[in-house]
Amino acid sequence: MQIRNIAIIAHVDHGKTTLVDQMLRQAGVFRANQQVGERVLDSNPLERERGITILAKNTAVRWGDTKINIVDTPGHADFGGEVERILRMVDGFLLLVDAADGPMPQTKFVAGKALALGLKPIVLVNKIDRHDAEPLRVHDEVLELFLELDATPEQFNCPFLYTSSRAGTATFDLKTPGTDLKPLFDTILGTIPAPHADLSGPLQMLVSTLDYSSYLGRIAIGRIERGRMRLGDTVALLPLGPPGPLGDGPYEQARVVKLFGFEGLERVELEEAEAGEIVALAGLAGVEIGKTITAPDHLERLAGIAVEEPTISVDCKVNDSPFAGREGKFVTGRQLRERLFRELERNVALRVEETDDPQTFTVSGRGELHLGVLMETMRREGYEFQVSRPRIIPREGPNGEQLEPYEELMIDCPEVYLGVVMEKLGPRRATLLDMKNPGVGTVRMRFKVPARGLLGYRSEFLTDTRGTGIMHHRFYDYGPWAGPISGRSRGVMVADRQGVAVAYALFNLQERGTMFVKPGDPVYEGMIVGENARTDDMDVNPSKEKKLTNMRTTASDEMIILEPPRQITLELALEYIEDDELIEVTPSSIRLRKRALGATERRKLARNARAEES
């Protein structure tokens, strides 16, 4: 049986998962009544809600007598760790580019990684049925990108196809519209090489990703590089380290309890698998991503998986608010520590460190979305905890100077909002790299901006552009410290006592700013209940009720009309809070609070901070 291993990589929302769904459909994997656009690969509830891929997925289709292993990868820069390790399992990749947007920051990031590994590309200019599609312009932009990324002549002369993921069509020539994906399957078989595999040599396999089963324990997934693997075989699991023979170093021995291959959307049990095949195996207790599985009599390690370092960190601590333990199932420091360290088994781009306080852990990741998805997952599992404001992770330069991470920011917005976007990014220390105006009423700008300058900007940007702007960013490089950057421009309203929010009190408070709570919500002293219209914080009583007296006039009881409160999501909260504030995350609510709950204590801390500054 012939085998082809390919990954699908692209910027977020360019149609990768939809295309894989159509490939599965046309290869006969789906049942006949499967709904179009159901996106079966996005099985995680968070992925379905957000409409993005978070975890890389393995699937396989048969085309003729060839088995094509397909890996669907995330498109968001925060999940780049998923992409980096997946590329080690494949021999080629489909690069999907939107026919209107062209190559975006994440396209550049993942294509650069894949080309550097020497993988064969096939370029798909997707969404050609969009009303603003310009496939020929995008074709030229992709070639420019390949030149910029130092592609080899062979990679540069790769095949181009024009596709529509939603319709499930592909064609080589725009003048003759496609009817199905047959040209794509034929191109994969003709362009992507079969795995270079030595079937007769001793077993060797690199663990590229992990899964977990409560029945089988950890499941290692990767491509067999050499030899054969049989059910019941004894194998050696080599520790992380430089490639080459292990020598006298310690290693772990285990037996292959279960061996799976991928067939369509299912995992099928195998008796034997040979080099070139992507398999999943159970039975290895200490398996980690980047470790090598070999035959016990031939201990030779493969090169591990290098993943870029995280750039943002938060403090994750046990909930100690007055409402602690009311809603969560797992509330102790031991349970929180156990869950965070368990996440490290799969999430290679994450770091967790213990601090001097046994109840607090420092969690570092690629970006706010990366950390936000972890917190949302934990929250749905029943965990209750508190999170600090995100902060960047600086580095020390060669001469001892402080360096900070910079992001490449790409903004598409209507021309009328150009001025306000420039005005807001100036104080955030952004530098304009280039600007394009395609002449259709929208402007595309590319900035280099410190990562901490982007904290809290997304919600402001959406307000400034009336929801019409689109922004994407990815890690650019480490550069010199940019200097002070101003934080939030408005203060907050802080509850001064415990109670329940009352409509009468909120009606009087909403003139002073935007509320975060609604009538009936429980509040406690130190909890943030709204945003003040002014720059300073204000202590308020949201549970103040109307005093009942026997005096009545015709105008005494006016109708109370409340504005809807601002919905606080985890991402919005991470962007919004300041250093002296925390997010209280529970399975049923997200609350903002001050670190110091008492008003007197907060005034004392502010006075001490002013004294230190002077």
Phi, psi and omega in degrees: 000131177282147180231141170229133179245118181227153173246151174250119182233146181187173174289160180300137174072024176263001171105023182296306186295323178298320180294317179298320177302318179292323177297318178296319181297312185283343176271003174084022181278324186279158168288159187295328185266015177299131183287141176291139178078015182283342177051064185297334183289330178279078188273336180292132182303325178296322180293320180293321181293317186271344180072024178231159175269130180252318181249139177293142182237142174259138173211171181210144176230157175253130174232105188068229180259020181247136175262124180253111174277123183244134175244118177271125186248157176291154180254354184270140185301330182295339181253028179299334178300324177297316184293316186300321183277334180291325184298340179286345183268350192241167180249350180200172180213151172264120178261112184264128180230132179294133185290349177254315184285327184076189181294127180252174185308317183289329176302315182296318183297307185286324179296321178300316179298315185291319181293322180296331178279358178079020181284150180279127179263153164232123184265129176245115174274106191262168179060043180289350178271006175290148183291334181254021183290138174228074187299327182289322176298316181295324176305312180293322181295324179293319178297320176298319179298317179297322177297317182296326183269011177058048177291149177287162178305323180293318178292323182294325182269039183280161179288145175246133174235153178249120190232163168229107183299319185293319181277342180072044180233154177214143179211154176273337186231125182297336182288335179246097184301144180283159178245336178205191183263013181304316178303325180291312180299317180297321179294321178300313182294326184275336187256314185282126181287154173292154181302137176281099188230140177257104186286333187270347184283175177290153185301138174206130181210139177259132179280113183262333180206164183233151170228170181223138176231134181293341180271317186257349185081212182289138178242121180269134179238134179184182179256134176287120183274330186206143174080198181232155177234130180240152177299131179091353179295149170269128181234162177253137176251111186270142180290167179295147180165185182292152180293154179123182181299144183284329182076225184265012183294158180287149175210169184249140176251143179207170180248142178284104184281318179223144178230125183238147168245170180255132180219107185063231180266000186256157166261128180248140181286138181240152172270328184207146174222149182242173185306141180099340183272144174268121185230165172237135180225147180243157178123351182256105187292317187264024185290141177222159179296134179097350178280158181251136175256127183224174171289142185299336182262009180215080188273088180235123187271142174270161177297132182289185182257119179270123179242138182298151183289152175292158183241346184227142178225155175226160172264129180248119185226164180295142180289122179238024180282168178301339181262014184299138175083359182283325189244336186270158177264324181245110189234354185269163179297324180296317180293322180294316180298315181301317183291319181294319181287333176292327180296330181296337182297327181252326191267089190291337183273002183261149173230139176231128180232145175276152181244183179297330179272119183295346181265000185236138180230139177267120181248123182244141181211188185283335184180180183296322181292319179303311181288323181297320180293321177299314182294321180295320178296314180297320181298319181289338178278353178105015180273149179233127184199176178237149184230139178271178176292138178297145176223152182280159179256104181283166175232165176258131181284177182297332180257019178086000180282158182273129178246149177230156181288139175247148179247148170267119185250126178247125182236130171246122178208157176300150184305325185297337182262008182302315183297314184291327178294313178300318184296321182283328183280340179303303180296343179271013174065034179276144177245128180284123179269314174199164182218134179235141175235097184294350177091017178247021177094351179244152180243139175249123180240145178236123182240158167247122188221142176300143182302323181288340176289339180272346181297121178086002184274331187302312182294323178296319181296316181295324177293315183297324184261014180054035177077006183264348182275154177234131177231139175226145176216156177214161180298133183256293175188179174267134181223178182297152180302129188275353181098182184293143176234128184291146182267219183295138185273347182240153177275187181232161173263127184243130179294140183256003178200165179275146180169204179235133181298137184240141183302320182300316181290317182295326180299320179285332183278333187292344175290337184270351182168201182256132182271150175252351183239162178237164180304136180098345179286133176288142178228160177222165181299128180096353179279139180276121185251353180185174178255129180283145178287340179261179186277342184262160178281152183225128176277128184227165177242093182284354181254018181285121181263160179285130179287131181268126177230174179268008177270131181226139170229169182296329185260012187289323182254091176274158180287133180267118177243118182258142172284147179297138180289159177287129180284124181265115173258168182298316181297316180297318181296318179298323179285330193277318192290158176257180185296332183268016183234162179225158172255127176264114184252120176229165182303332184245355179206157174236118182241151173255143181213163172277149177299311177267116188284325183282139181297320180296317180297319180296319179296321180296316179296320179295322180294318179295321180296319178295322180295321179294321181295320182282000000 
